[in-house]
mmCIF file of C-alpha atoms and ligand atoms in Angstrom:
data_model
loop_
_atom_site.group_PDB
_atom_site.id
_atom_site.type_symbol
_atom_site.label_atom_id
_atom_site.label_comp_id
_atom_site.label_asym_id
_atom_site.label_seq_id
_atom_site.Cartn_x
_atom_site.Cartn_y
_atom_site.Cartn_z
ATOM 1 C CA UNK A 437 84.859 68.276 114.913
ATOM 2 C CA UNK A 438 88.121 70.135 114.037
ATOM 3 C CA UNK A 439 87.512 73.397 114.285
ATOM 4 C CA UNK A 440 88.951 74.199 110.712
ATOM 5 C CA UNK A 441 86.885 71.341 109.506
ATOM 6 C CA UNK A 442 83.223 72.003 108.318
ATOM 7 C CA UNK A 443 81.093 69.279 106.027
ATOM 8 C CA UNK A 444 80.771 70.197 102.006
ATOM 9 C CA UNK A 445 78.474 68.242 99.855
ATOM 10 C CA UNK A 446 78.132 68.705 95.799
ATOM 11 C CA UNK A 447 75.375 67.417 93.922
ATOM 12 C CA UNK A 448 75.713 66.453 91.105
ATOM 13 C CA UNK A 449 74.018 65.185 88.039
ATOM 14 C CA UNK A 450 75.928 61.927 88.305
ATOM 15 C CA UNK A 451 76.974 61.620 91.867
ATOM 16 C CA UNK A 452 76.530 62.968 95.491
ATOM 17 C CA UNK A 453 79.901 63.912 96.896
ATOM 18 C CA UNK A 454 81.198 64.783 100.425
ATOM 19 C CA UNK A 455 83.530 65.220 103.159
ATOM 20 C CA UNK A 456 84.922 67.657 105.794
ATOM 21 C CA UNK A 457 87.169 70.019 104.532
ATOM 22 C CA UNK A 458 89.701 71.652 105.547
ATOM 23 C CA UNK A 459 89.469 75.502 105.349
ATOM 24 C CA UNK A 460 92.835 76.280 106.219
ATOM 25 C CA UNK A 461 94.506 73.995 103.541
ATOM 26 C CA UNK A 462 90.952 74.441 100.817
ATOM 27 C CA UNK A 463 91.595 70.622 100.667
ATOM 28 C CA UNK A 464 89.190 67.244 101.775
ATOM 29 C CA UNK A 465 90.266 65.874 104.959
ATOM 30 C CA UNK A 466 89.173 62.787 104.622
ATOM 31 C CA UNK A 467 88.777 60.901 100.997
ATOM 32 C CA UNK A 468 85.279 61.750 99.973
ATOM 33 C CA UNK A 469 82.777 59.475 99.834
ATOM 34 C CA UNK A 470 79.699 59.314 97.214
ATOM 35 C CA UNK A 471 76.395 57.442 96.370
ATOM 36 C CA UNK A 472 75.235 57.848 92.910
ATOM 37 C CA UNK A 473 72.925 60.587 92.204
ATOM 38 C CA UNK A 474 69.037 58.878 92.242
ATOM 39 C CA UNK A 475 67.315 59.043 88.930
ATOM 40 C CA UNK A 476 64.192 60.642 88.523
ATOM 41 C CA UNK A 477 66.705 63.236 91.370
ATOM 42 C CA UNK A 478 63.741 63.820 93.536
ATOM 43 C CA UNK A 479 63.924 66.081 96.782
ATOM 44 C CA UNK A 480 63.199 62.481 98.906
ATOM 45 C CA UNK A 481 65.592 60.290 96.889
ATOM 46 C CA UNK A 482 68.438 62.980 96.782
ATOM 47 C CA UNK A 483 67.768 63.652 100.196
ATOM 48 C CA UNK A 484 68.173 60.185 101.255
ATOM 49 C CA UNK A 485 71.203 60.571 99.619
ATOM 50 C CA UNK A 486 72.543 63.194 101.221
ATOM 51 C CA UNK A 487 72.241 62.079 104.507
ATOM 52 C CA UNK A 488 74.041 58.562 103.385
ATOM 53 C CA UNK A 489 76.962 61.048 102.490
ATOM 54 C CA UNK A 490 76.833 62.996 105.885
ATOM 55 C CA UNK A 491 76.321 59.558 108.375
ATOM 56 C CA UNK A 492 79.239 57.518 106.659
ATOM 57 C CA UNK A 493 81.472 60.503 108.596
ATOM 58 C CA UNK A 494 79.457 60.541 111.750
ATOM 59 C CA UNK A 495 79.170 64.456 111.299
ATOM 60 C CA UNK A 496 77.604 66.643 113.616
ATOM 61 C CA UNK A 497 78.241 70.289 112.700
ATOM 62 C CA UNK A 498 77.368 72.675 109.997
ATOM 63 C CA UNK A 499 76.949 71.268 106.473
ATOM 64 C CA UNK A 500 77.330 73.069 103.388
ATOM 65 C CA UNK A 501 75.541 71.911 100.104
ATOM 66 C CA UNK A 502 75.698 72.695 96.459
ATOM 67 C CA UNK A 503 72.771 72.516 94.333
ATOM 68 C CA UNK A 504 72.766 72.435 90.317
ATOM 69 C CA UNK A 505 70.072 75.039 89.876
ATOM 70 C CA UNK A 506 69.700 79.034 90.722
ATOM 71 C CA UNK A 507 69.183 79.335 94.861
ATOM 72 C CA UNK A 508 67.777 82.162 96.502
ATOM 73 C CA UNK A 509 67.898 82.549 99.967
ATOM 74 C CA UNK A 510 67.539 78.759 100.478
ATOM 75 C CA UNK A 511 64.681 77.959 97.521
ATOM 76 C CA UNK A 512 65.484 76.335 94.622
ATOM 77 C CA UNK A 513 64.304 78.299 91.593
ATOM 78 C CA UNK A 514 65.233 76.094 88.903
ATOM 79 C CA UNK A 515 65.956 72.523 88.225
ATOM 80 C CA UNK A 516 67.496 71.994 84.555
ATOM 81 C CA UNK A 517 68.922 68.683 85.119
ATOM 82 C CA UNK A 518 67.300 67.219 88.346
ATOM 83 C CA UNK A 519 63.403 66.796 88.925
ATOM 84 C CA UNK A 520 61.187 69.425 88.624
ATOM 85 C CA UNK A 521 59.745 69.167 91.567
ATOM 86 C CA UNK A 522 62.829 70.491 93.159
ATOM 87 C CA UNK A 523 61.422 74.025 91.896
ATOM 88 C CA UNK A 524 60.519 76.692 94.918
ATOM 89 C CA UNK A 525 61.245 74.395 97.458
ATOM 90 C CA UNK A 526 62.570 75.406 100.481
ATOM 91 C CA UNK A 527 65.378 72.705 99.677
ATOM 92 C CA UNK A 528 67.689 74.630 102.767
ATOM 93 C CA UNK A 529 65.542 73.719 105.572
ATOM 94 C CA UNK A 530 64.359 70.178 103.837
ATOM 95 C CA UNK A 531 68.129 69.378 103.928
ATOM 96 C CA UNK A 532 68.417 70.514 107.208
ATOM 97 C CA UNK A 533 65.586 69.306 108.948
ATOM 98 C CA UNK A 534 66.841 66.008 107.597
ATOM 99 C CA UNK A 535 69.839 65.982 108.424
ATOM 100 C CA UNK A 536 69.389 67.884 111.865
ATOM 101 C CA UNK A 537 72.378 70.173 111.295
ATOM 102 C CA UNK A 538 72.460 73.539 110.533
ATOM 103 C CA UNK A 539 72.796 73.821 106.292
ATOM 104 C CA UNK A 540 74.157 76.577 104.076
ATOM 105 C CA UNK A 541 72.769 75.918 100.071
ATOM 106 C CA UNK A 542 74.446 77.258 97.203
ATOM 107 C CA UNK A 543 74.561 76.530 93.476
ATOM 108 C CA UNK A 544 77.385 74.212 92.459
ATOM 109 C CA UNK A 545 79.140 76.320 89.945
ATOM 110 C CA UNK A 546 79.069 79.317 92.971
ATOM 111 C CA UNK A 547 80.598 76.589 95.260
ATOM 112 C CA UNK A 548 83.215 75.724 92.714
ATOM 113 C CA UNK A 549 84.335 79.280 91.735
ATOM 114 C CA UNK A 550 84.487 80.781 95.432
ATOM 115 C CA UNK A 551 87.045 77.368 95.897
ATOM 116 C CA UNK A 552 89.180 77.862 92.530
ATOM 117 C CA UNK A 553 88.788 81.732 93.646
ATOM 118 C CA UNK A 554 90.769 81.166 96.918
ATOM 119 C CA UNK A 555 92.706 77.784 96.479
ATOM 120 C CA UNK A 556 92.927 77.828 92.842
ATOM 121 C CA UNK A 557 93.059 79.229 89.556
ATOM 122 C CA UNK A 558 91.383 82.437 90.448
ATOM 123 C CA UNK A 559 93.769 82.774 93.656
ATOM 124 C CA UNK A 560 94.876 86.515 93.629
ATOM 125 C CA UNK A 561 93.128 87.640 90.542
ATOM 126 C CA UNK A 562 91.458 90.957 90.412
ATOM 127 C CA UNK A 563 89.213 92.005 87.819
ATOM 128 C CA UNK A 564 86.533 89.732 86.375
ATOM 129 C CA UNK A 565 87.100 86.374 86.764
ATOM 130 C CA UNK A 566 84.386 83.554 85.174
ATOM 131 C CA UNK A 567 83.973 80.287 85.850
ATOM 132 C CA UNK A 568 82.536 77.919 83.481
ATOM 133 C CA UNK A 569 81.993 73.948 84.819
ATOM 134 C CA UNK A 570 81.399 71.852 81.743
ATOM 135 C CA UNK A 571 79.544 68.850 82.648
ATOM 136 C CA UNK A 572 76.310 67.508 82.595
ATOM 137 C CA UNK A 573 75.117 70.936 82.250
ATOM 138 C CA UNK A 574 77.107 74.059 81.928
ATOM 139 C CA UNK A 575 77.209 76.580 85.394
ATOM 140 C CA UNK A 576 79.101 79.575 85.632
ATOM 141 C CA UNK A 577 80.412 81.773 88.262
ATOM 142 C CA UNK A 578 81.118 85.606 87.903
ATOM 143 C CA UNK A 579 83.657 87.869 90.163
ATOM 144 C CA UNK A 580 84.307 91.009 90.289
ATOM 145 C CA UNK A 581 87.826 91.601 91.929
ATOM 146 C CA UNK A 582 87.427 88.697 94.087
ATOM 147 C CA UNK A 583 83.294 89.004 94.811
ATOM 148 C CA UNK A 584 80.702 87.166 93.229
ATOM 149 C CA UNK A 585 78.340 87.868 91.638
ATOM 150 C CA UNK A 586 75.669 84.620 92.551
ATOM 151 C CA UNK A 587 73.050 82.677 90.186
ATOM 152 C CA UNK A 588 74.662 83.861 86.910
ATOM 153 C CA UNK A 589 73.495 80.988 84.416
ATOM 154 C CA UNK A 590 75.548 81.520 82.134
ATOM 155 C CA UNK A 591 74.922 78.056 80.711
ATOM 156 C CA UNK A 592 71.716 78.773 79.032
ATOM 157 C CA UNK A 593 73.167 82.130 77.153
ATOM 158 C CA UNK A 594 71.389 81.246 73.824
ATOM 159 C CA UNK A 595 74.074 80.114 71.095
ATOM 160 C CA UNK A 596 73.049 79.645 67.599
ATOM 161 C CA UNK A 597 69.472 79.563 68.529
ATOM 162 C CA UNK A 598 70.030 76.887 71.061
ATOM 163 C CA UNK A 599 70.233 76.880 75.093
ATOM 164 C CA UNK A 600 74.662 76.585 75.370
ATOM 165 C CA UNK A 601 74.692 73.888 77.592
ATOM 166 C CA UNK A 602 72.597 71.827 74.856
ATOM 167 C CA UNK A 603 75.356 72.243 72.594
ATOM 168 C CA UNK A 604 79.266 72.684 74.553
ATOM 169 C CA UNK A 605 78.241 70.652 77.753
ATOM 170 C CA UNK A 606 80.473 67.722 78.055
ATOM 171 C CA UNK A 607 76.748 65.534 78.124
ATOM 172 C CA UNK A 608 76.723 67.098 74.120
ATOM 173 C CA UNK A 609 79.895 65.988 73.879
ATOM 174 C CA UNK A 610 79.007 62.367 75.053
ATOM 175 C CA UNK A 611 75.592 61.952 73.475
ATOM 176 C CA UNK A 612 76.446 63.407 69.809
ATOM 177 C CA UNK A 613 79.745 61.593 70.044
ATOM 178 C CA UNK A 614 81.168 64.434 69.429
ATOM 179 C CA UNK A 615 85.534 64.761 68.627
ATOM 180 C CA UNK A 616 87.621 66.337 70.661
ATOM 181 C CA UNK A 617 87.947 68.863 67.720
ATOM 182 C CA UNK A 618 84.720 69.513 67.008
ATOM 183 C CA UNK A 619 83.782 69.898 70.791
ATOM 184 C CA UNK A 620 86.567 71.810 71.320
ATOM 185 C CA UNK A 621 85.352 74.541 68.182
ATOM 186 C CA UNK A 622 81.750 74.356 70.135
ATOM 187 C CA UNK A 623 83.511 75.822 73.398
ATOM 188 C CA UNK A 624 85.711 78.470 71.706
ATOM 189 C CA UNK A 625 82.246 79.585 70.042
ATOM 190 C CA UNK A 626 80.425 79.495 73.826
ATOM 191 C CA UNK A 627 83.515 81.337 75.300
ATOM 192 C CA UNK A 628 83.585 84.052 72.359
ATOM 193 C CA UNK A 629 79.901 84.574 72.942
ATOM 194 C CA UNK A 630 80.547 85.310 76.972
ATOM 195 C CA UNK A 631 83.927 87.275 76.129
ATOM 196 C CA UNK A 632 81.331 89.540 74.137
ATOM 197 C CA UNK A 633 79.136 90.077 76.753
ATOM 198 C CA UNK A 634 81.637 90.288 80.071
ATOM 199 C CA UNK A 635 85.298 91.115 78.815
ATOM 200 C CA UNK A 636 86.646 88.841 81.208
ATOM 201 C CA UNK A 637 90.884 88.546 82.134
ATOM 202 C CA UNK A 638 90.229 85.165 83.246
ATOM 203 C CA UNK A 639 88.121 82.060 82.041
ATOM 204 C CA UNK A 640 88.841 79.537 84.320
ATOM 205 C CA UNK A 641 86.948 75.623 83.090
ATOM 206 C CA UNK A 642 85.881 73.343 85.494
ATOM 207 C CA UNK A 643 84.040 70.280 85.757
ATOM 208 C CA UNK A 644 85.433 66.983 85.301
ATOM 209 C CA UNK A 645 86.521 67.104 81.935
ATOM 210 C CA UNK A 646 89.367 69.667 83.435
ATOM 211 C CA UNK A 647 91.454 66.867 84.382
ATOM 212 C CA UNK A 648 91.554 66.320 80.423
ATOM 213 C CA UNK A 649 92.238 70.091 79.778
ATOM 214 C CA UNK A 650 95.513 69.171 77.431
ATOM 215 C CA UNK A 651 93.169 67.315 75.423
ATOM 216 C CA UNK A 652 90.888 70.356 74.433
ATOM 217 C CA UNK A 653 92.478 73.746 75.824
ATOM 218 C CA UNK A 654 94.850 73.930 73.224
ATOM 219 C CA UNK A 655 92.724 73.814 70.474
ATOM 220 C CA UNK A 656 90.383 76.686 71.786
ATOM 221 C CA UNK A 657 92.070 79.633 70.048
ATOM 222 C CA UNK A 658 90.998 83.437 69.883
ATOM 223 C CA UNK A 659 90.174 84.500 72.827
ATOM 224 C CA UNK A 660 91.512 87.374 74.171
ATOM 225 C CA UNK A 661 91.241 86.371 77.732
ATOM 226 C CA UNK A 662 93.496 84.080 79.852
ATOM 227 C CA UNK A 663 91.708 80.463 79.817
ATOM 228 C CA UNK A 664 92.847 77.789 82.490
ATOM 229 C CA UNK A 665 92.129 74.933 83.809
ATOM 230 C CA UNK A 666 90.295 74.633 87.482
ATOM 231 C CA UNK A 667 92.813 72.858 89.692
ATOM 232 C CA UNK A 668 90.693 71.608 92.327
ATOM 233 C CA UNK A 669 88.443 69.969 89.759
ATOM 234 C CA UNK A 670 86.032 67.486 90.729
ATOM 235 C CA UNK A 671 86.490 68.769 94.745
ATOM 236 C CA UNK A 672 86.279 72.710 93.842
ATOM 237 C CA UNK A 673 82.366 71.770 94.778
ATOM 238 C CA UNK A 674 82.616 70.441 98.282
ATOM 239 C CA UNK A 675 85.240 72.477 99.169
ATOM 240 C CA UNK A 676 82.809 75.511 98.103
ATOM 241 C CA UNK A 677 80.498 74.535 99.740
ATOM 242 C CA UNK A 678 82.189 74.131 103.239
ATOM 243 C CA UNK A 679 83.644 77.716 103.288
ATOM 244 C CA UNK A 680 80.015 79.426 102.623
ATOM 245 C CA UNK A 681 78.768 77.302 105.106
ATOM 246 C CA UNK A 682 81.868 78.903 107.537
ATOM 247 C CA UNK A 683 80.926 82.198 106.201
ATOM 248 C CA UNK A 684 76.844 81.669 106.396
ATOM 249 C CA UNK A 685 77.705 80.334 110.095
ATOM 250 C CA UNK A 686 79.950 83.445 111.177
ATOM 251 C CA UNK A 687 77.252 86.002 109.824
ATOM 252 C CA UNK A 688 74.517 84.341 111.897
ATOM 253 C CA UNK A 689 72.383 83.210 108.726
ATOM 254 C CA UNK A 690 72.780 79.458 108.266
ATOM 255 C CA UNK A 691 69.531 77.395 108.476
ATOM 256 C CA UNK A 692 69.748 75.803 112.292
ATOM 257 C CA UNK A 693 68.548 72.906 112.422
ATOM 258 C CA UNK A 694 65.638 72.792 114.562
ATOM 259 C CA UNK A 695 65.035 71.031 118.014
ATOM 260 C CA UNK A 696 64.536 67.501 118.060
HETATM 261 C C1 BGC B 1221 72.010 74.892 85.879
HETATM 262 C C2 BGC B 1221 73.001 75.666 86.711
HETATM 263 C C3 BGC B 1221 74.120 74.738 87.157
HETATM 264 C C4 BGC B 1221 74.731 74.040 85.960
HETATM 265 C C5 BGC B 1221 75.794 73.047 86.355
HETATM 266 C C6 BGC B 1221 72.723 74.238 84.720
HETATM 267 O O1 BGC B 1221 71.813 73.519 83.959
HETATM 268 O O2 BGC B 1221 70.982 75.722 85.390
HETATM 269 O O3 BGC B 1221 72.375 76.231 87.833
HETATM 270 O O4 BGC B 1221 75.092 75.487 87.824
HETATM 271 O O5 BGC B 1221 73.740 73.366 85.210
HETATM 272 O O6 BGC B 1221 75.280 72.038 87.158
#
């Protein structure tokens, strides 16, 4: 292992997604590699996963892992678009135990903000920062002059009497076949809605659909804040992931993995 390297995996609602990064650079050191996400997303199936991910490198080392759902301290409360059954599990030391490394777990959009917040958009920015991945659900990510503030869920803000994420997610976007117009006006409602409440400077929108931002930024008007594009998209995730696993593994409070 190269000492700047550590292991970041994202899972996702379509895919699982990792490699070792490269903390010095906040870039993939090797091209990623990914095994579709297992549907029903099961703690066994997506752990089977994750270990595919982690043995095509041959890593030994700490691993960090995003999770789409609020975790605390290694459980994961909530599970909006993966099985239930993922709720209160101690998903940190499942991972780890099979896996055999020591794991840090973290919610995607966390993982994806701390990355934009050091190698990307957010680099340098003081103030509040948020942000927003728009995908198969909608996570969010809030800082305060660089910290963050973790488990926000800003996605299911109630908008028009509906959960947000329901209604601006890219998924909405996909399953009401919706135009890029009249998704676009669904975001610029969602973003005035969180403007209210926060007063960000910054919005910064990740998820996928950022590598189309040209296609929808410009037609999101209004908003007093600065709104960007992520520019690590679809790898803000992994690379997330690996630098709270360097951080959980400096302060002494990743899960080891236990004895064989
Ligand atoms: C979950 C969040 C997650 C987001 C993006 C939401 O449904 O509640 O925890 O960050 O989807 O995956």
């Amino acid at each position: 292992m190269n000492a700047t390297n550590i292991f970041g995996v994202d899972i996702g609602g379509s895919g699982i997604k990792g490699a070792p990064v490269d903390l010095e650079r906040g870039a993939l050191a090797e091209e990623r590699h990914k095994v579709l996400t297992p549907h029903p997303a099961t703690p066994e199936a997506v752990l089977d996963g994750v270990r595919q991910v982690v043995e095509h490198f041959g890593w030994s080392g700490p691993v960090g892992v995003t999770f789409p759902g609020v975790v605390v301290d290694g459980v994961t409360r909530t599970a909006a678009n993966v099985d239930k059954s993922w709720i209160d599990r101690d998903a940190r030391s499942l991972i780890s135990d099979r896996l055999g490394l020591p794991v840090t777990l973290l919610n995607d959009a966390d993982a994806a903000g701390i990355a934009e917040m050091s190698f990307g958009a957010g680099r340098g920015r003081t103030g509040t920062v948020i942000l927003l991945t728009l995908g198969t659900g909608i996570g969010s990510a809030v800082f305060t002059d660089g910290r963050l503030l973790p488990n926000t869920e800003l996605g299911h803000l109630e908008l028009h009497g509906h959960d947000a994420e329901k209604h601006a997610s890219t998924k909405a976007k996909e399953d009401e076949e919706l135009s890029w117009h009249h998704w676009a006006h669904r975001v610029r409602k969602y973003l005035a809605h969180v403007e209210m409440l926060f007063s960000p400077e910054l919005f910064v929108i990740g998820g996928g659909v950022s590598r189309k931002a040209d296609k929808f930024l410009p037609l999101i008007e209004g908003i007093k804040a600065e709104v960007v594009p992520a520019e690590l998209q679809n790898n803000a995730g992994i690379v997330g992931a690996a630098m709270a696993a360097r951080s959980a593994a400096s302060a002494g409070t990743a899960r080891p993995a236990r004895p064989a």
